[in-house]
Structure formats: structure tokens, C-alpha cells
Amino acid sequence: MALTREQLIDAAVGVLSEFGLADLSMRRLARELDVQVGALYWHVKSKQELLVDVAARLLDAVPRPESPTPALAPMAIAALLRQLRTALITVPDSAEVMQLAQSMRPESLDPLGWILDFLRIAGVPESDATYARHVLVNHLLGSIGAHQEALALAAGTEPSESSSDWGDEAFDYGVRVILRGMALEPIAG
Amino acid sequence: MALTREQLIDAAVGVLSEFGLADLSMRRLARELDVQVGALYWHVKSKQELLVDVAARLLDAVPRPESPTPALAPMAIAALLRQLRTALITVPDSAEVMQLAQSMRPESLDPLGWILDFLRIAGVPESDATYARHVLVNHLLGSIGAHQEALALAAGTEPSESSSDWGDEAFDYGVRVILRGMALEPIAG
DNA sequence: ACCTGAACACCGTTCAAGT
DNA sequence: ACCTGAACACCGTTCAAGT
């Protein structure tokens, strides 16, 4: 039975999740799927295009939240960011993949657009909203990247378990700071 | 006359600045320096190690500022971030290289440590200071990365000149938001 | 429509051997 | 001390030709 694009994306997500971006090569995917390398290029135009689809797939785990009221919007933003972090934090190099996708085809990453929607609902002036979204997304991807690179280095050393909560705390601190700086105070801590 | 490590770093900075990370290969550097590839590995342990030195070299353009008074510290932080941005924004893929260096050998990036110093001077509680530094550095590198990827894509399209000021404005907005969120108000806008 | 086989033009790293 | 020559084990992409 013929290979499908979906199977190719699945395989790519699998290799990324288990082994990271360095091991995610077209040749390896071909081996995994029992086809020749060239076959993959009938289903995707390039490796980059495949990675954009991988990024979108990673965010499928995040369901669209109900539209919040203005008063609840700051909390909804914080909650959405937490969910995005949870979806990405366990996948090695996910921050890098997301960055690529965001620059190549941002419209394929719906959940990042919801942040913009919620900022508007919260009352952030239209002129600031896109900037504000960038600050939040930079923080999201930056923290994930730093956390994962720390893990990667720690893998060489002894596995000092404490590395997981450090990232959580740092991430939440940043979200609180940024929202406060926009004069958006989440109601619940 | 023998090749030196400094010459190797210089050549790497040159290729990065002119052609970007994708063209920065050990083999290309060897060609540029008129030696065989293997020769490079007498001067550096790996390409990664070389990139860490490249990152440090990029920050050499940023001089250590005078230690500010507490009242002036927020402004000093904002000024330092602007200088860092200026040093990196013209070098393609500099954000990626900095991220690597930061995870592999953060102590080689002195200017990023100064941010922490100034945050303490400004009165940020010791428990928050490292988190705060991360938020600012994530914003710095995130904005640079986004700006450069936008440029790289625009290179394929028509060169719509307006892309340069967009990044500036977005960056400054983010810095203001973050400092405000930490209750640090810069005195001058 | 979907895939194979084979090629093209590359990579980073290692290492015996040379000077 | 510093470098060459050559190899090892890879890459992404293209494309005529097959079914």
C-alpha cells in the first residue's frame, strides 16, 4: 500500500520525539518507512516543508479554548501558554522546529494566533498587539529551548533530577512579568 | 607561516557575516584558509567549539558599561540590550549561534552576565534575578532571530525596505514591557 | 500515481604519516 | 608543533526510468 504524507509526518514526529533533530534525516525516514529516499520527495517538496508540518502537528495537542471575557483574558493567555509549553517541552528541539515553521508559514500555527486574539480581547491596543504576541512567543520558545539544551548537556553529566522544576518556575515568572508589564493582571496566580 | 586559532575564528566570523550559518562549513573554512580540513582540528576540538568562540567574538563589539547607580540601572539595562542588538542584528543567524554558545559555555558571554549584575543593582530580588535575565535574553535573541528570518524570506521576494524599522520598534516595545513588569521604570524613553 | 536506482555535490571527524 | 592525504560514515536533492 502506498506511502502517504501523513505517514511521513508521523514518522518524522516519531524520530524527532525519540532522537532529536540531529537524527531526523530524510534518509533515516526513508529507511524507517522502507522506501528509497527519492520517494519522500514525491510527498513533500523539501525537508523544510516537512518540518513545518511537523511543527503544526505538535500543536494539534492544544485544543482551541473558549473565547474568554475581557476580565478573564489575561488568565486565558497564561493558561494557553502553559498548554503550549506542555505540548512542546517533551519533544527535543521542538523550539527550533517551531521557530522555523513560524518564519516559513506562520499561518499554519493556529494556537499562536489565538494568543493575538486574546490580547485584543484583553484590551491591548491594536498597535501593540502583534508586538505583545511576539514577546510572549519569544519567551515561550526561548524558555523551552534553554530548558532542553540544559537537559541535553545534563545527559552528559549525572542526571540531576532537579532540572525539570527549574524550567517551570522560570517560565511562569516570565509570563507573569510580561503580562504585568502590559498592565494585564491575571486574576488567579 | 602557521595558521592560528584566531585566524580560524576570524575566517568563521567572516563567512557567517557574509553568507550565513548554512555556508559556514569546516571544509569551506579550510578552502578559504588554504589548508586541508584536518588541519582545522589541530586548532579546535570541533565545529561547535569554534562556534562558541565565534559567538564570544561577536560580543567583543560591546564594551563593558560603567556600573550604574540603582536609579539609573533600568536605563543601563535597556541601553546594554540595545547595544547587544546592534552588535548582532547585521550578522545572519547570529541568534542561533548565540543560543548554542549560551547553552555550551555561558561564561564565555560576559555581556550577558552584565545584565544580571545590573538587575541586582536595580534591586531585583536575588531569587528572581536569574529568571529576569533569561526573560530579557530570550527577548533579545528571539527578536533578532525573527527579524533575520523575515529578512531571509524577504530576500526571495521584492526588497520591501520597511522591514528594518519594524524590528526596532518591536524590540523596544518588548524591553519596555518586561522592565515595567519587573517594576523597573527607565527614566528616559 | 507512485516509486526505484543512481547520481551530484556536499557534510563533520579521525588519523596515520609526513615535515 | 603543525599539517597532508585519505578515508569513514554520513547528508539533501534531482531525475530518468520503471510499474
Short mmCIF file of C-alpha atoms (C1' of nucleotides) in Angstrom, two decimals:
data_model
loop_
_atom_site.label_atom_id
_atom_site.label_comp_id
_atom_site.label_asym_id
_atom_site.label_seq_id
_atom_site.Cartn_x
_atom_site.Cartn_y
_atom_site.Cartn_z
CA MET A 1 0.00 0.00 0.00
CA ALA A 2 1.24 3.43 -0.93
CA LEU A 3 3.01 5.74 1.47
CA THR A 4 1.01 8.83 2.47
CA ARG A 5 2.08 12.29 3.51
CA GLU A 6 0.52 11.70 6.90
CA GLN A 7 2.64 8.62 7.49
CA LEU A 8 5.71 10.61 6.55
CA ILE A 9 4.83 13.34 9.06
CA ASP A 10 4.10 10.71 11.71
CA ALA A 11 7.47 9.09 11.17
CA ALA A 12 9.18 12.47 11.37
CA VAL A 13 7.41 13.35 14.64
CA GLY A 14 8.43 9.95 15.97
CA VAL A 15 12.11 10.32 15.18
CA LEU A 16 12.14 13.90 16.48
CA SER A 17 10.48 12.90 19.75
CA GLU A 18 12.76 9.94 20.35
CA PHE A 19 16.11 11.10 18.97
CA GLY A 20 16.02 14.82 18.21
CA LEU A 21 16.57 17.00 15.17
CA ALA A 22 20.15 15.85 14.52
CA ASP A 23 18.89 12.34 13.79
CA LEU A 24 15.94 13.48 11.73
CA SER A 25 17.27 13.00 8.20
CA MET A 26 15.37 12.24 5.03
CA ARG A 27 17.49 9.13 4.58
CA ARG A 28 16.65 7.89 8.04
CA LEU A 29 12.93 8.45 7.44
CA ALA A 30 13.21 6.54 4.18
CA ARG A 31 14.86 3.62 6.00
CA GLU A 32 12.17 3.69 8.69
CA LEU A 33 9.42 3.66 6.07
CA ASP A 34 11.06 1.05 3.83
CA VAL A 35 11.32 3.22 0.75
CA GLN A 36 14.14 4.86 -1.16
CA VAL A 37 14.98 8.48 -0.27
CA GLY A 38 13.70 9.80 -3.54
CA ALA A 39 10.23 8.52 -2.77
CA LEU A 40 9.83 11.06 0.03
CA TYR A 41 10.16 13.89 -2.47
CA TRP A 42 7.00 12.83 -4.19
CA HIS A 43 5.11 13.58 -0.94
CA VAL A 44 6.89 16.74 0.24
CA LYS A 45 8.75 19.42 -1.62
CA SER A 46 11.66 19.60 0.81
CA LYS A 47 12.78 18.74 4.31
CA GLN A 48 11.89 22.26 5.44
CA GLU A 49 8.31 21.85 4.26
CA LEU A 50 8.13 18.58 6.16
CA LEU A 51 9.37 20.28 9.31
CA VAL A 52 6.66 22.93 9.03
CA ASP A 53 4.09 20.14 9.01
CA VAL A 54 5.81 18.53 11.98
CA ALA A 55 5.55 21.80 13.90
CA ALA A 56 1.85 22.11 13.11
CA ARG A 57 1.30 18.52 14.18
CA LEU A 58 2.99 19.14 17.53
CA LEU A 59 0.45 21.88 18.25
CA ASP A 60 -2.52 19.65 17.44
CA ALA A 61 -2.35 18.56 21.07
CA VAL A 62 -3.53 22.04 22.10
CA PRO A 63 -7.32 22.47 21.78
CA ARG A 64 -8.82 25.82 20.95
CA PRO A 65 -10.02 27.40 24.22
CA GLU A 66 -13.36 29.15 24.54
CA SER A 67 -13.13 32.86 23.86
CA PRO A 68 -12.68 34.49 27.27
CA THR A 69 -14.33 37.64 28.57
CA PRO A 70 -12.05 40.69 28.79
CA ALA A 71 -11.65 40.18 32.53
CA LEU A 72 -10.61 36.56 32.09
CA ALA A 73 -8.44 37.10 29.02
CA PRO A 74 -5.14 37.52 30.90
CA MET A 75 -5.73 34.23 32.69
CA ALA A 76 -6.68 32.58 29.41
CA ILE A 77 -3.43 33.76 27.84
CA ALA A 78 -1.40 32.38 30.73
CA ALA A 79 -3.27 29.07 30.53
CA LEU A 80 -2.79 28.81 26.76
CA LEU A 81 0.93 29.46 27.09
CA ARG A 82 1.17 26.74 29.73
CA GLN A 83 -0.57 24.29 27.42
CA LEU A 84 1.72 25.17 24.53
CA ARG A 85 4.70 24.63 26.78
CA THR A 86 3.38 21.26 27.91
CA ALA A 87 2.84 20.16 24.32
CA LEU A 88 6.39 21.08 23.29
CA ILE A 89 8.61 20.57 26.32
CA THR A 90 8.97 16.80 25.99
CA VAL A 91 9.90 16.91 22.30
CA PRO A 92 13.62 17.53 21.77
CA ASP A 93 14.47 20.57 19.66
CA SER A 94 10.81 21.48 19.35
CA ALA A 95 11.63 25.16 19.89
CA GLU A 96 13.93 25.14 16.88
CA VAL A 97 11.34 23.43 14.72
CA MET A 98 8.67 25.91 15.82
CA GLN A 99 10.92 28.85 15.03
CA LEU A 100 11.47 27.57 11.53
CA ALA A 101 7.76 26.98 10.99
CA GLN A 102 6.89 30.40 12.35
CA SER A 103 9.16 32.11 9.85
CA MET A 104 8.21 29.92 6.90
CA ARG A 105 4.46 29.51 7.34
CA PRO A 106 3.11 31.26 10.48
CA GLU A 107 -0.49 30.74 9.38
CA SER A 108 -0.07 27.00 9.91
CA LEU A 109 0.40 27.54 13.65
CA ASP A 110 -3.13 28.45 14.73
CA PRO A 111 -2.60 28.38 18.51
CA LEU A 112 -0.05 31.17 18.24
CA GLY A 113 -2.72 33.21 16.51
CA TRP A 114 -5.12 32.66 19.41
CA ILE A 115 -2.68 34.50 21.65
CA LEU A 116 -3.18 37.55 19.45
CA ASP A 117 -6.96 37.17 19.64
CA PHE A 118 -6.89 37.01 23.41
CA LEU A 119 -4.59 40.00 23.72
CA ARG A 120 -7.10 42.04 21.75
CA ILE A 121 -9.94 40.80 23.92
CA ALA A 122 -7.90 41.78 26.97
CA GLY A 123 -7.81 45.32 25.65
CA VAL A 124 -4.25 45.61 24.40
CA PRO A 125 -4.22 48.43 21.81
CA GLU A 126 -4.23 47.16 18.25
CA SER A 127 -0.91 48.86 17.55
CA ASP A 128 0.78 46.91 20.36
CA ALA A 129 -0.95 43.54 19.99
CA THR A 130 1.39 41.98 17.42
CA TYR A 131 4.45 43.18 19.32
CA ALA A 132 2.96 41.79 22.52
CA ARG A 133 2.35 38.43 20.89
CA HIS A 134 5.98 38.32 19.76
CA VAL A 135 7.25 38.98 23.26
CA LEU A 136 5.15 36.13 24.65
CA VAL A 137 6.08 33.67 21.88
CA ASN A 138 9.77 34.57 22.18
CA HIS A 139 9.55 33.83 25.86
CA LEU A 140 7.73 30.54 25.27
CA LEU A 141 10.18 29.24 22.68
CA GLY A 142 13.21 30.72 24.41
CA SER A 143 12.43 29.02 27.72
CA ILE A 144 11.74 25.71 26.03
CA GLY A 145 14.96 25.91 24.07
CA ALA A 146 17.03 26.79 27.14
CA HIS A 147 15.39 24.05 29.17
CA GLN A 148 16.06 21.42 26.54
CA GLU A 149 19.64 22.45 25.91
CA ALA A 150 20.20 22.24 29.66
CA LEU A 151 18.76 18.72 29.60
CA ALA A 152 20.93 17.75 26.63
CA LEU A 153 24.07 18.88 28.44
CA ALA A 154 22.95 17.25 31.70
CA ALA A 155 22.58 13.98 29.79
CA GLY A 156 26.36 14.01 29.50
CA THR A 157 26.70 14.56 33.25
CA GLU A 158 24.87 12.85 36.10
CA PRO A 159 21.07 13.09 35.76
CA SER A 160 20.43 15.70 38.48
CA GLU A 161 16.66 15.40 38.68
CA SER A 162 16.05 19.00 39.79
CA SER A 163 16.31 20.37 36.24
CA SER A 164 12.60 19.89 35.49
CA ASP A 165 11.08 22.23 38.09
CA TRP A 166 13.61 24.97 37.43
CA GLY A 167 12.25 25.46 33.93
CA ASP A 168 8.65 25.57 35.14
CA GLU A 169 9.29 28.25 37.69
CA ALA A 170 11.37 30.37 35.33
CA PHE A 171 8.71 30.12 32.65
CA ASP A 172 5.85 31.16 34.94
CA TYR A 173 7.89 34.02 36.32
CA GLY A 174 8.44 35.35 32.81
CA VAL A 175 4.80 35.09 31.83
CA ARG A 176 3.76 36.98 34.98
CA VAL A 177 6.34 39.71 34.36
CA ILE A 178 5.33 40.19 30.76
CA LEU A 179 1.59 40.29 31.46
CA ARG A 180 2.14 42.71 34.32
CA GLY A 181 4.25 44.90 32.03
CA MET A 182 1.29 45.07 29.66
CA ALA A 183 -0.94 46.04 32.58
CA LEU A 184 -2.75 42.70 32.36
CA GLU A 185 -3.04 41.14 35.79
CA PRO A 186 -4.13 37.50 35.84
CA ILE A 187 -6.80 37.06 38.48
CA ALA A 188 -5.55 33.71 39.79
CA GLY A 189 -1.87 33.02 40.48
CA MET B 1 53.53 30.79 8.42
CA ALA B 2 51.39 28.63 10.64
CA LEU B 3 47.63 29.02 10.93
CA THR B 4 46.43 30.31 14.29
CA ARG B 5 43.20 29.75 16.18
CA GLU B 6 42.49 33.47 15.90
CA GLN B 7 42.72 33.35 12.12
CA LEU B 8 40.33 30.44 12.12
CA ILE B 9 37.81 32.34 14.24
CA ASP B 10 38.23 35.40 12.02
CA ALA B 11 37.53 33.38 8.92
CA ALA B 12 34.47 31.84 10.55
CA VAL B 13 33.10 35.24 11.56
CA GLY B 14 33.71 36.42 8.02
CA VAL B 15 31.83 33.59 6.34
CA LEU B 16 28.98 33.85 8.87
CA SER B 17 28.64 37.60 8.35
CA GLU B 18 28.69 37.36 4.57
CA PHE B 19 26.88 34.11 3.84
CA GLY B 20 25.24 32.77 6.98
CA LEU B 21 25.40 29.59 9.02
CA ALA B 22 24.38 27.26 6.19
CA ASP B 23 27.55 28.16 4.31
CA LEU B 24 29.80 28.00 7.36
CA SER B 25 31.34 24.55 6.94
CA MET B 26 34.70 23.31 8.13
CA ARG B 27 35.55 22.38 4.55
CA ARG B 28 34.74 25.88 3.32
CA LEU B 29 36.90 27.44 6.04
CA ALA B 30 39.73 25.11 5.07
CA ARG B 31 39.42 26.18 1.42
CA GLU B 32 39.36 29.85 2.46
CA LEU B 33 42.49 29.38 4.60
CA ASP B 34 44.35 27.23 2.05
CA VAL B 35 44.74 24.19 4.26
CA GLN B 36 43.25 20.70 4.35
CA VAL B 37 40.15 20.16 6.52
CA GLY B 38 42.03 18.02 9.00
CA ALA B 39 44.34 20.92 9.83
CA LEU B 40 41.47 22.82 11.47
CA TYR B 41 41.07 20.07 14.04
CA TRP B 42 44.51 20.76 15.40
CA HIS B 43 43.28 24.25 16.39
CA VAL B 44 39.76 23.49 17.60
CA LYS B 45 38.20 20.36 19.03
CA SER B 46 35.01 20.57 16.97
CA LYS B 47 32.84 22.87 14.90
CA GLN B 48 30.67 23.52 17.96
CA GLU B 49 33.65 24.75 19.94
CA LEU B 50 34.55 27.05 17.07
CA LEU B 51 31.02 28.45 17.03
CA VAL B 52 31.22 29.23 20.73
CA ASP B 53 34.32 31.29 20.04
CA VAL B 54 32.55 32.97 17.13
CA ALA B 55 29.70 33.96 19.45
CA ALA B 56 32.11 35.41 22.00
CA ARG B 57 33.87 37.32 19.26
CA LEU B 58 30.62 38.86 18.07
CA LEU B 59 30.08 40.31 21.54
CA ASP B 60 33.54 41.85 21.67
CA ALA B 61 31.99 44.87 19.94
CA VAL B 62 30.06 45.62 23.14
CA PRO B 63 32.18 47.48 25.74
CA ARG B 64 31.58 46.96 29.44
CA PRO B 65 29.48 49.90 30.66
CA GLU B 66 30.21 51.74 33.92
CA SER B 67 28.32 50.25 36.86
CA PRO B 68 25.15 52.35 37.16
CA THR B 69 23.54 53.67 40.32
CA PRO B 70 20.32 51.86 41.34
CA ALA B 71 18.23 54.70 39.93
CA LEU B 72 19.98 54.51 36.58
CA ALA B 73 20.20 50.72 36.40
CA PRO B 74 16.96 50.21 34.42
CA MET B 75 18.16 52.64 31.79
CA ALA B 76 21.55 50.97 31.73
CA ILE B 77 19.91 47.60 31.11
CA ALA B 78 17.87 48.99 28.25
CA ALA B 79 20.98 50.62 26.76
CA LEU B 80 23.02 47.44 27.07
CA LEU B 81 20.32 45.40 25.36
CA ARG B 82 20.24 47.92 22.52
CA GLN B 83 23.99 47.62 22.10
CA LEU B 84 23.83 43.85 22.06
CA ARG B 85 21.13 44.01 19.45
CA THR B 86 23.16 46.37 17.31
CA ALA B 87 26.19 44.07 17.53
CA LEU B 88 24.22 41.03 16.40
CA ILE B 89 21.47 42.25 14.07
CA THR B 90 23.65 42.56 10.98
CA VAL B 91 25.18 39.10 11.31
CA PRO B 92 22.99 36.40 9.76
CA ASP B 93 21.96 33.59 12.10
CA SER B 94 23.72 35.27 15.00
CA ALA B 95 20.80 34.46 17.32
CA GLU B 96 21.22 30.76 16.61
CA VAL B 97 24.95 30.89 17.23
CA MET B 98 24.43 32.79 20.49
CA GLN B 99 21.88 30.26 21.67
CA LEU B 100 24.32 27.44 21.09
CA ALA B 101 27.11 29.27 22.89
CA GLN B 102 24.86 30.14 25.79
CA SER B 103 24.00 26.51 26.37
CA MET B 104 27.52 25.19 25.81
CA ARG B 105 29.66 27.78 27.57
CA PRO B 106 27.62 30.68 29.03
CA GLU B 107 30.63 32.00 30.95
CA SER B 108 32.25 32.96 27.65
CA LEU B 109 29.50 35.52 27.01
CA ASP B 110 30.38 38.21 29.51
CA PRO B 111 27.95 40.90 28.36
CA LEU B 112 25.02 38.64 29.14
CA GLY B 113 26.37 38.38 32.68
CA TRP B 114 26.40 42.17 33.00
CA ILE B 115 22.63 42.13 32.58
CA LEU B 116 22.41 40.05 35.73
CA ASP B 117 24.71 42.45 37.57
CA PHE B 118 22.59 45.43 36.61
CA LEU B 119 19.35 43.70 37.58
CA ARG B 120 20.77 43.17 41.06
CA ILE B 121 21.85 46.78 41.25
CA ALA B 122 18.37 47.81 40.21
CA GLY B 123 17.04 45.96 43.23
CA VAL B 124 15.53 42.85 41.65
CA PRO B 125 15.38 40.20 44.40
CA GLU B 126 18.19 37.67 44.17
CA SER B 127 15.69 34.83 43.73
CA ASP B 128 14.21 36.50 40.63
CA ALA B 129 17.36 37.90 39.05
CA THR B 130 18.40 34.84 37.01
CA TYR B 131 14.84 34.34 35.78
CA ALA B 132 14.66 38.00 34.88
CA ARG B 133 17.89 37.78 32.93
CA HIS B 134 16.53 34.84 30.98
CA VAL B 135 13.39 36.72 30.02
CA LEU B 136 15.44 39.62 28.69
CA VAL B 137 17.93 37.43 26.80
CA ASN B 138 15.12 35.35 25.31
CA HIS B 139 13.54 38.54 24.07
CA LEU B 140 16.83 39.81 22.67
CA LEU B 141 17.67 36.63 20.77
CA GLY B 142 14.06 35.93 19.82
CA SER B 143 13.59 39.35 18.23
CA ILE B 144 16.88 39.12 16.39
CA GLY B 145 16.03 35.66 15.09
CA ALA B 146 12.57 36.70 13.95
CA HIS B 147 13.92 39.82 12.30
CA GLN B 148 16.57 37.91 10.39
CA GLU B 149 14.28 35.14 9.27
CA ALA B 150 11.91 37.80 7.98
CA LEU B 151 14.80 39.33 6.05
CA ALA B 152 15.84 35.95 4.67
CA LEU B 153 12.34 35.32 3.33
CA ALA B 154 12.03 38.87 2.01
CA ALA B 155 15.23 38.28 0.05
CA GLY B 156 13.22 35.84 -2.03
CA THR B 157 10.51 38.47 -2.62
CA GLU B 158 10.88 42.12 -3.51
CA PRO B 159 13.14 44.00 -1.05
CA SER B 160 10.42 45.96 0.82
CA GLU B 161 12.69 48.33 2.72
CA SER B 162 10.32 48.85 5.66
CA SER B 163 11.38 45.62 7.39
CA SER B 164 14.24 47.24 9.29
CA ASP B 165 12.28 49.69 11.43
CA TRP B 166 9.62 47.16 12.31
CA GLY B 167 12.14 45.11 14.23
CA ASP B 168 13.46 48.11 16.13
CA GLU B 169 10.07 49.19 17.32
CA ALA B 170 9.00 45.68 18.31
CA PHE B 171 12.23 45.16 20.22
CA ASP B 172 11.96 48.38 22.20
CA TYR B 173 8.32 47.70 22.98
CA GLY B 174 9.28 44.33 24.46
CA VAL B 175 12.09 45.73 26.56
CA ARG B 176 9.78 48.40 27.98
CA VAL B 177 7.08 45.84 28.78
CA ILE B 178 9.47 43.47 30.51
CA LEU B 179 11.17 46.17 32.61
CA ARG B 180 7.80 47.58 33.58
CA GLY B 181 6.65 44.11 34.58
CA MET B 182 9.61 43.92 36.93
CA ALA B 183 8.66 47.29 38.35
CA LEU B 184 11.76 48.88 36.80
CA GLU B 185 10.83 52.10 35.04
CA PRO B 186 13.52 53.50 32.79
CA ILE B 187 13.83 57.23 33.40
CA ALA B 188 14.23 58.20 29.76
CA GLY B 189 12.11 56.73 26.98
"C1'" DA C 1 0.25 7.90 -9.47
"C1'" DC C 2 3.96 6.38 -7.00
"C1'" DC C 3 8.48 4.56 -6.52
"C1'" DT C 4 13.48 2.79 -7.64
"C1'" DG C 5 18.34 3.35 -8.72
"C1'" DA C 6 21.74 6.06 -9.17
"C1'" DA C 7 23.97 10.02 -9.31
"C1'" DC C 8 25.60 15.04 -7.83
"C1'" DA C 9 27.56 17.85 -4.72
"C1'" DC C 10 28.22 18.19 -0.46
"C1'" DC C 11 28.95 17.35 5.14
"C1'" DG C 12 31.97 16.60 10.23
"C1'" DT C 13 35.51 13.92 12.16
"C1'" DT C 14 39.59 10.88 12.57
"C1'" DC C 15 44.20 9.52 11.99
"C1'" DA C 16 48.48 7.52 10.15
"C1'" DA C 17 52.05 9.60 8.06
"C1'" DG C 18 54.85 13.36 6.75
"C1'" DT C 19 57.89 17.76 7.76
"C1'" DA D 1 54.32 21.55 16.55
"C1'" DC D 2 51.62 21.68 12.68
"C1'" DC D 3 49.79 19.84 8.52
"C1'" DT D 4 48.57 16.45 4.45
"C1'" DG D 5 46.08 12.68 2.31
"C1'" DA D 6 42.80 9.77 2.57
"C1'" DA D 7 39.34 7.54 4.42
"C1'" DC D 8 34.63 6.70 7.11
"C1'" DA D 9 30.05 7.41 7.55
"C1'" DC D 10 27.03 10.33 6.53
"C1'" DC D 11 23.85 14.48 4.25
"C1'" DG D 12 19.60 16.91 0.86
"C1'" DT D 13 18.01 16.95 -3.70
"C1'" DT D 14 17.17 15.57 -8.56
"C1'" DC D 15 15.62 12.74 -12.16
"C1'" DA D 16 15.39 9.28 -15.83
"C1'" DA D 17 13.36 5.12 -15.82
"C1'" DG D 18 10.33 1.63 -14.19
"C1'" DT D 19 5.45 -0.28 -12.70
#
